[in-house]
Amino acid sequence: MRPTVLVVTATTAQTLARRAAALDDASPVRGARDLFDLPPGLVYLDGNSLGAPPTAVRAALADAVEQQWGGHLVRAWNDDGWWELPLRVGDRIGAILGAAPGTTLAGDSTSINLYKAYLAAVALRPGRGVAVTDPGSFPTDLHVLGAAAEVAGLEVVTARPVDVPGVLAARSSEVALVALSHLDYRTGELHDLPALTAAAHESGALALWDLCHTAGVVPVDLDRHHVDLAVGCGYKYLGGGPGAPAYLYAAARHHDRLRNPLPGWNGHAEPFAMDTAYRPAPGVARMRTGTPPVLAMLALEAALTVYDHVAVEAARAASLTVTGLFAGVVDTLVPEVEVVTPRTDDRRAAQVALRHPEAYGIVRALAARGVVGDFRTPDVARFGFAPLYVTHADAVTAVLALRAVLDAGEHLSPAFPNRSPVT
Amino acid sequence: MRPTVLVVTATTAQTLARRAAALDDASPVRGARDLFDLPPGLVYLDGNSLGAPPTAVRAALADAVEQQWGGHLVRAWNDDGWWELPLRVGDRIGAILGAAPGTTLAGDSTSINLYKAYLAAVALRPGRGVAVTDPGSFPTDLHVLGAAAEVAGLEVVTARPVDVPGVLAARSSEVALVALSHLDYRTGELHDLPALTAAAHESGALALWDLCHTAGVVPVDLDRHHVDLAVGCGYKYLGGGPGAPAYLYAAARHHDRLRNPLPGWNGHAEPFAMDTAYRPAPGVARMRTGTPPVLAMLALEAALTVYDHVAVEAARAASLTVTGLFAGVVDTLVPEVEVVTPRTDDRRAAQVALRHPEAYGIVRALAARGVVGDFRTPDVARFGFAPLYVTHADAVTAVLALRAVLDAGEHLSPAFPNRSPVT
């Protein structure tokens, strides 16, 4: 069942190229691509899964191994400020998220931070036994919430974000926590963080946001919107490298009563007193657990220096024009795929999801043409437009490649059996 | 109150140097120091806190950033085997610990792995409500056990390892878990892992060992001694770098019923099915939680290649002669300090602890002379003899420096106020 061939004329391609070039020239992040190491010619649309390496990382890691670890050995914990890294890197992330210094902590994985945040939130709302979350959340958010619910005796109620206010109205005084992802990892839909946070607060519940898919491309403004807790990873738009340390944000107003369900010596008030009794450190530092992976932390710190050169507001603006261009040209040139991601700017971030029964083959065939996206089961092809290194020209190249793949039936190749890739 | 000056004659020093040289020549790990990058002239006796960098790490990290991450981007999860890293690196660690392939998992911090192991152990012994541990355990072991006990409704009974059999006799059918450290981090005393494991089993309890201070220098033989669960860090003798990923061992016989209290998507049976319901992966992989720090994991993997060249049994033999020499010469030349660490080989590993009221000043003054140890409050100076790069000659140099520090009163300098250093 081959699709109808839709001929893209040379004129159409040239018109699109000119339009893209004009947008790139006017881009508020023009030149930011030079801050990254990318293989030449590759159209990398999977920075929403693993960000490309910022050029600063390479030298930072060499320095970490040779000068700091190799040169100073154990003294580097003091001399190179390793002990303070979770707070120092946390503050850099906080600046990108609109969080005051001292409210964000880097370390552990997103899953571990979710566990800490879920149980910390519930402890702040004693007497309330319900957590509300999106059934379409990334699986780990649900797995970890299940484990936390078992420990805390919570009832988990699932509702799509749009239905959360209704659940809050119905169960108001029972709800301890509303835990949502800022962006739907499959569809690319951006949820209304300010409104949903306010709705949670109206019911006396706390709001916890998973920012994995928006940090670095949307000005989240955590403090301004009175978010209570947030978590996210360091390896997507933040560019810290595969499995980079994650982060946990807790609003300053909660710090004094914040309880870490995974209390380790790194979060002790006096770690080197070697106290057998646990006494939490002041501030968000009490959410530390064990010794953080310093080399990975220094790589993330170097990656975040990208934001010394580019404002997150500029990244936001660029991501909207590049995703808007991509979605619009897909509509015109590839009508047989469905653009799943919302079109309005306030409901979209830096990802566009396309639906097609052979989405898996499409992703594989595009990769063979040098356009890297990813697949999410069962039928979604995801394209991340990390705006600091994906240009409008890349977006046009990607649509033309998609058209060519479908025209040639490359996505139906038996070389691409329909199984989930590891991405 | 200056101590008596004990003159070390040139003859004594020469005799010691000859003895050390003979031991170094006959060492079963001769030449292993070339596998590490160490500043010239430094006597580094803090590898029990942070191991020195194996030379293999530098190139591995450059390759990880430039070729794998930079070259393959998200495809590296498949092409470079990143997804399997926790098991692959776990197997390398397992080989050093006498654990069969598929029983050891690298990742997270020791503290996080302790939480998983404590709760997994308790779940394997339903109906038993007591955990026994050493009150002298490293603080994080106690903090995390406290948190796990709260979740599982456990009573924590503390007893020095020598008294554990008595507690087991008294509380036999109530004890779910005996959780101990293989080595006392302060005194350097090596506990009897086979006997205490057997004692736990006789009462129907499980045995969980913290191997932070013995992995890589003592052949632990986990499988042979029927240990149930074990954890440890990757950054001491294993040399994986500051905050390197930790590990968790679970005996194969427990895998089918092993329950991860921190269930994340990386431990799901089909991670890319994006199942909202959690189904644990087979084997020890179910103890995975979130995405591991790949760069730190690759650094650790490279560090562990040291053990391709040196057997842990050889490291054990060398650590006994070097610590024995150090302790013996301290006895003779520095009688005013107390050697806290046991003298018999079966109760000692690669660390010697000295007690002195001015231990803090001693450690600082020695560091100024290029001999790096560390201090543990209130009065212990610790010296780690990582046997692959600390020679017998280093041990003699360290004792002579200690003698010189005490003779000159350097440890009483007002430059060293008595506060805990961060190490």
Short mmCIF file of C-alpha atoms in Angstrom, two decimals, chain B residues 71-331:
data_model
loop_
_atom_site.label_atom_id
_atom_site.label_comp_id
_atom_site.label_asym_id
_atom_site.label_seq_id
_atom_site.Cartn_x
_atom_site.Cartn_y
_atom_site.Cartn_z
CA GLY B 71 29.87 10.98 16.79
CA HIS B 72 26.93 8.65 17.28
CA LEU B 73 24.67 10.83 19.39
CA VAL B 74 21.49 9.03 20.45
CA ARG B 75 22.42 5.94 18.41
CA ALA B 76 25.22 5.29 20.90
CA TRP B 77 22.64 3.82 23.28
CA ASN B 78 22.61 0.87 20.88
CA ASP B 79 25.81 1.16 18.88
CA ASP B 80 28.13 1.69 21.82
CA GLY B 81 26.22 -0.56 24.20
CA TRP B 82 25.29 2.21 26.64
CA TRP B 83 22.00 0.57 27.56
CA GLU B 84 23.83 -2.51 28.85
CA LEU B 85 26.47 -0.56 30.78
CA PRO B 86 25.03 -1.18 34.28
CA LEU B 87 25.18 -4.93 33.70
CA ARG B 88 28.47 -4.89 31.77
CA VAL B 89 30.26 -2.79 34.38
CA GLY B 90 28.46 -4.76 37.08
CA ASP B 91 29.92 -7.97 35.72
CA ARG B 92 33.42 -6.48 35.82
CA ILE B 93 32.92 -5.55 39.46
CA GLY B 94 31.34 -8.94 40.14
CA ALA B 95 34.44 -10.69 38.80
CA ILE B 96 36.53 -8.81 41.39
CA LEU B 97 34.07 -9.72 44.15
CA GLY B 98 33.69 -13.39 43.29
CA ALA B 99 30.16 -12.88 41.99
CA ALA B 100 28.79 -14.72 38.97
CA PRO B 101 27.94 -12.72 35.85
CA GLY B 102 24.43 -11.27 36.02
CA THR B 103 24.40 -10.76 39.79
CA THR B 104 26.00 -7.30 40.11
CA LEU B 105 24.62 -4.03 38.83
CA ALA B 106 26.54 -0.75 38.58
CA GLY B 107 24.74 2.55 39.10
CA ASP B 108 23.36 5.11 41.52
CA SER B 109 25.22 5.94 44.74
CA THR B 110 26.01 3.60 47.62
CA SER B 111 23.30 5.29 49.67
CA ILE B 112 20.63 4.69 47.02
CA ASN B 113 21.76 1.10 46.60
CA LEU B 114 21.59 0.61 50.36
CA TYR B 115 17.97 1.75 50.35
CA LYS B 116 17.15 -0.70 47.57
CA ALA B 117 19.03 -3.54 49.24
CA TYR B 118 17.58 -3.00 52.73
CA LEU B 119 14.00 -2.98 51.50
CA ALA B 120 14.56 -5.82 49.02
CA ALA B 121 16.01 -7.92 51.84
CA VAL B 122 13.13 -7.23 54.18
CA ALA B 123 10.63 -8.13 51.47
CA LEU B 124 12.39 -11.50 51.10
CA ARG B 125 11.82 -12.23 54.80
CA PRO B 126 8.16 -11.46 55.42
CA GLY B 127 7.02 -11.72 59.01
CA ARG B 128 10.42 -10.77 60.42
CA GLY B 129 10.68 -7.26 61.81
CA VAL B 130 14.25 -6.76 63.00
CA ALA B 131 17.35 -5.48 61.23
CA VAL B 132 20.71 -5.82 62.98
CA THR B 133 23.53 -3.43 62.18
CA ASP B 134 26.80 -2.09 63.59
CA PRO B 135 26.44 1.24 65.45
CA GLY B 136 29.90 2.06 64.09
CA SER B 137 28.75 1.77 60.47
CA PHE B 138 29.50 4.64 58.13
CA PRO B 139 26.80 7.25 58.86
CA THR B 140 24.99 6.98 55.54
CA ASP B 141 24.39 3.27 56.14
CA LEU B 142 22.61 4.17 59.38
CA HIS B 143 20.69 7.13 57.95
CA VAL B 144 19.37 5.08 55.05
CA LEU B 145 18.56 2.10 57.25
CA GLY B 146 16.58 4.44 59.47
CA ALA B 147 14.54 5.59 56.48
CA ALA B 148 14.02 2.04 55.24
CA ALA B 149 13.04 0.91 58.73
CA GLU B 150 10.40 3.60 58.91
CA VAL B 151 8.93 2.50 55.59
CA ALA B 152 9.02 -1.20 56.42
CA GLY B 153 8.10 -0.93 60.08
CA LEU B 154 11.42 -2.45 61.12
CA GLU B 155 13.08 -2.39 64.50
CA VAL B 156 16.80 -1.60 64.13
CA VAL B 157 19.01 -3.32 66.69
CA THR B 158 22.63 -2.18 66.84
CA ALA B 159 25.48 -4.44 67.88
CA ARG B 160 29.19 -4.54 67.17
CA PRO B 161 29.92 -7.34 64.70
CA VAL B 162 31.47 -9.47 67.44
CA ASP B 163 28.18 -9.28 69.33
CA VAL B 164 25.92 -10.01 66.36
CA PRO B 165 25.82 -13.78 66.93
CA GLY B 166 24.53 -13.11 70.45
CA VAL B 167 21.76 -10.86 69.14
CA LEU B 168 20.86 -13.48 66.55
CA ALA B 169 20.63 -16.13 69.26
CA ALA B 170 18.37 -13.92 71.35
CA ARG B 171 16.07 -12.64 68.58
CA SER B 172 16.51 -15.45 66.10
CA SER B 173 13.18 -15.84 64.32
CA GLU B 174 12.54 -12.08 64.34
CA VAL B 175 15.65 -11.03 62.43
CA ALA B 176 15.11 -10.33 58.73
CA LEU B 177 18.49 -8.87 57.99
CA VAL B 178 22.05 -8.49 59.25
CA ALA B 179 23.61 -5.46 57.55
CA LEU B 180 27.30 -4.87 58.15
CA SER B 181 30.35 -3.24 56.63
CA HIS B 182 33.16 -5.56 55.67
CA LEU B 183 35.68 -3.10 57.07
CA ASP B 184 35.25 -0.53 59.84
CA TYR B 185 35.90 2.76 58.02
CA ARG B 186 37.49 4.30 61.08
CA THR B 187 39.56 1.57 62.71
CA GLY B 188 40.33 -0.47 59.61
CA GLU B 189 39.17 -3.67 61.29
CA LEU B 190 38.12 -6.36 58.82
CA HIS B 191 35.04 -8.24 59.92
CA ASP B 192 34.51 -11.96 59.46
CA LEU B 193 32.20 -12.02 56.46
CA PRO B 194 31.96 -15.79 56.05
CA ALA B 195 31.22 -16.49 59.73
CA LEU B 196 28.76 -13.62 60.17
CA THR B 197 26.96 -14.53 56.95
CA ALA B 198 26.66 -18.11 58.15
CA ALA B 199 25.40 -16.92 61.55
CA ALA B 200 22.71 -14.81 59.88
CA HIS B 201 21.63 -17.76 57.77
CA GLU B 202 21.43 -20.06 60.78
CA SER B 203 18.79 -17.73 62.16
CA GLY B 204 17.00 -17.58 58.82
CA ALA B 205 18.08 -13.99 58.26
CA LEU B 206 19.73 -12.50 55.20
CA ALA B 207 23.22 -10.99 55.18
CA LEU B 208 23.89 -7.65 53.46
CA TRP B 209 27.47 -6.38 53.23
CA ASP B 210 28.80 -2.92 52.51
CA LEU B 211 32.04 -3.53 50.60
CA CYS B 212 33.12 0.10 50.05
CA HIS B 213 36.39 -0.39 51.91
CA THR B 214 37.38 -3.86 50.71
CA ALA B 215 36.31 -4.20 47.07
CA GLY B 216 39.43 -4.49 44.96
CA VAL B 217 41.81 -5.31 47.81
CA VAL B 218 40.16 -8.32 49.47
CA PRO B 219 38.83 -11.31 47.48
CA VAL B 220 35.35 -11.08 48.95
CA ASP B 221 34.05 -14.27 47.33
CA LEU B 222 30.41 -13.29 47.56
CA ASP B 223 28.97 -16.35 45.85
CA ARG B 224 31.20 -18.80 47.70
CA HIS B 225 30.17 -17.42 51.08
CA HIS B 226 26.48 -17.33 50.13
CA VAL B 227 26.15 -13.63 50.78
CA ASP B 228 22.63 -12.46 49.97
CA LEU B 229 23.07 -8.80 49.08
CA ALA B 230 26.00 -6.41 48.89
CA VAL B 231 26.65 -2.81 47.93
CA GLY B 232 29.70 -0.63 47.53
CA CYS B 233 31.12 2.41 45.80
CA GLY B 234 33.23 2.63 42.67
CA TYR B 235 35.60 5.40 43.72
CA LYS B 236 37.92 3.96 46.34
CA TYR B 237 40.17 1.02 45.41
CA LEU B 238 38.12 0.44 42.23
CA GLY B 239 39.39 3.79 40.97
CA GLY B 240 36.35 4.94 38.99
CA GLY B 241 36.75 8.60 39.92
CA PRO B 242 35.02 10.95 42.35
CA GLY B 243 31.46 9.85 42.99
CA ALA B 244 31.79 7.00 40.48
CA PRO B 245 28.69 4.81 40.10
CA ALA B 246 28.18 2.40 42.98
CA TYR B 247 27.00 -1.21 42.72
CA LEU B 248 24.48 -3.65 44.08
CA TYR B 249 24.94 -7.43 44.23
CA ALA B 250 22.05 -9.85 44.72
CA ALA B 251 22.63 -13.59 44.85
CA ALA B 252 21.05 -15.32 41.86
CA ARG B 253 18.87 -17.47 44.11
CA HIS B 254 16.93 -14.35 45.17
CA HIS B 255 16.39 -12.82 41.73
CA ASP B 256 12.93 -14.17 41.01
CA ARG B 257 11.49 -12.72 44.19
CA LEU B 258 13.66 -9.61 44.30
CA ARG B 259 11.62 -6.45 44.66
CA ASN B 260 12.96 -3.02 43.77
CA PRO B 261 11.53 -0.35 46.08
CA LEU B 262 12.64 2.31 43.58
CA PRO B 263 11.20 0.89 40.37
CA GLY B 264 12.09 2.99 37.33
CA TRP B 265 11.81 2.54 33.59
CA ASN B 266 15.39 1.29 33.21
CA GLY B 267 14.47 -1.80 35.25
CA HIS B 268 11.28 -2.56 33.33
CA ALA B 269 11.00 -5.87 31.48
CA GLU B 270 10.35 -3.95 28.23
CA PRO B 271 11.54 -0.40 28.76
CA PHE B 272 10.64 0.74 25.27
CA ALA B 273 7.14 -0.70 25.33
CA MET B 274 6.43 2.43 27.39
CA ASP B 275 4.13 0.44 29.58
CA THR B 276 2.37 2.44 32.24
CA ALA B 277 2.33 -0.68 34.46
CA TYR B 278 5.61 -1.75 35.98
CA ARG B 279 6.83 -5.26 35.17
CA PRO B 280 10.31 -6.05 36.49
CA ALA B 281 13.08 -7.17 34.14
CA PRO B 282 14.46 -10.65 34.74
CA GLY B 283 17.54 -10.96 36.91
CA VAL B 284 19.39 -8.25 38.74
CA ALA B 285 18.48 -5.75 35.98
CA ARG B 286 15.19 -5.22 37.81
CA MET B 287 17.15 -3.28 40.41
CA ARG B 288 17.89 -0.55 37.87
CA THR B 289 15.98 2.69 38.34
CA GLY B 290 16.70 5.71 36.14
CA THR B 291 19.12 6.43 33.34
CA PRO B 292 22.69 5.98 34.59
CA PRO B 293 25.41 8.62 34.20
CA VAL B 294 27.03 7.12 31.11
CA LEU B 295 30.19 9.23 31.12
CA ALA B 296 30.89 8.30 34.75
CA MET B 297 30.04 4.68 33.96
CA LEU B 298 32.52 4.58 31.06
CA ALA B 299 35.20 6.10 33.30
CA LEU B 300 34.57 3.37 35.86
CA GLU B 301 34.62 0.68 33.19
CA ALA B 302 38.01 1.89 32.01
CA ALA B 303 39.31 2.02 35.58
CA LEU B 304 38.32 -1.59 36.15
CA THR B 305 40.56 -2.74 33.29
CA VAL B 306 43.36 -2.43 35.87
CA TYR B 307 42.10 -5.81 37.11
CA ASP B 308 42.76 -7.31 33.69
CA HIS B 309 46.42 -6.96 34.65
CA VAL B 310 46.36 -7.61 38.40
CA ALA B 311 44.48 -10.27 40.34
CA VAL B 312 42.67 -9.17 43.47
CA GLU B 313 44.50 -11.96 45.33
CA ALA B 314 47.80 -10.27 44.43
CA ALA B 315 46.43 -6.93 45.62
CA ARG B 316 45.42 -8.61 48.88
CA ALA B 317 48.90 -10.07 49.42
CA ALA B 318 50.60 -6.76 48.71
CA SER B 319 48.22 -4.81 50.94
CA LEU B 320 49.02 -7.10 53.86
CA THR B 321 52.78 -6.71 53.57
CA VAL B 322 52.63 -2.96 53.07
CA THR B 323 50.19 -2.33 55.94
CA GLY B 324 52.14 -4.79 58.12
CA LEU B 325 55.37 -2.96 57.43
CA PHE B 326 53.78 0.43 58.13
CA ALA B 327 52.19 -0.66 61.41
CA GLY B 328 55.36 -2.38 62.58
CA VAL B 329 57.61 0.56 61.87
CA VAL B 330 55.12 2.93 63.54
CA ASP B 331 55.31 0.71 66.64
#
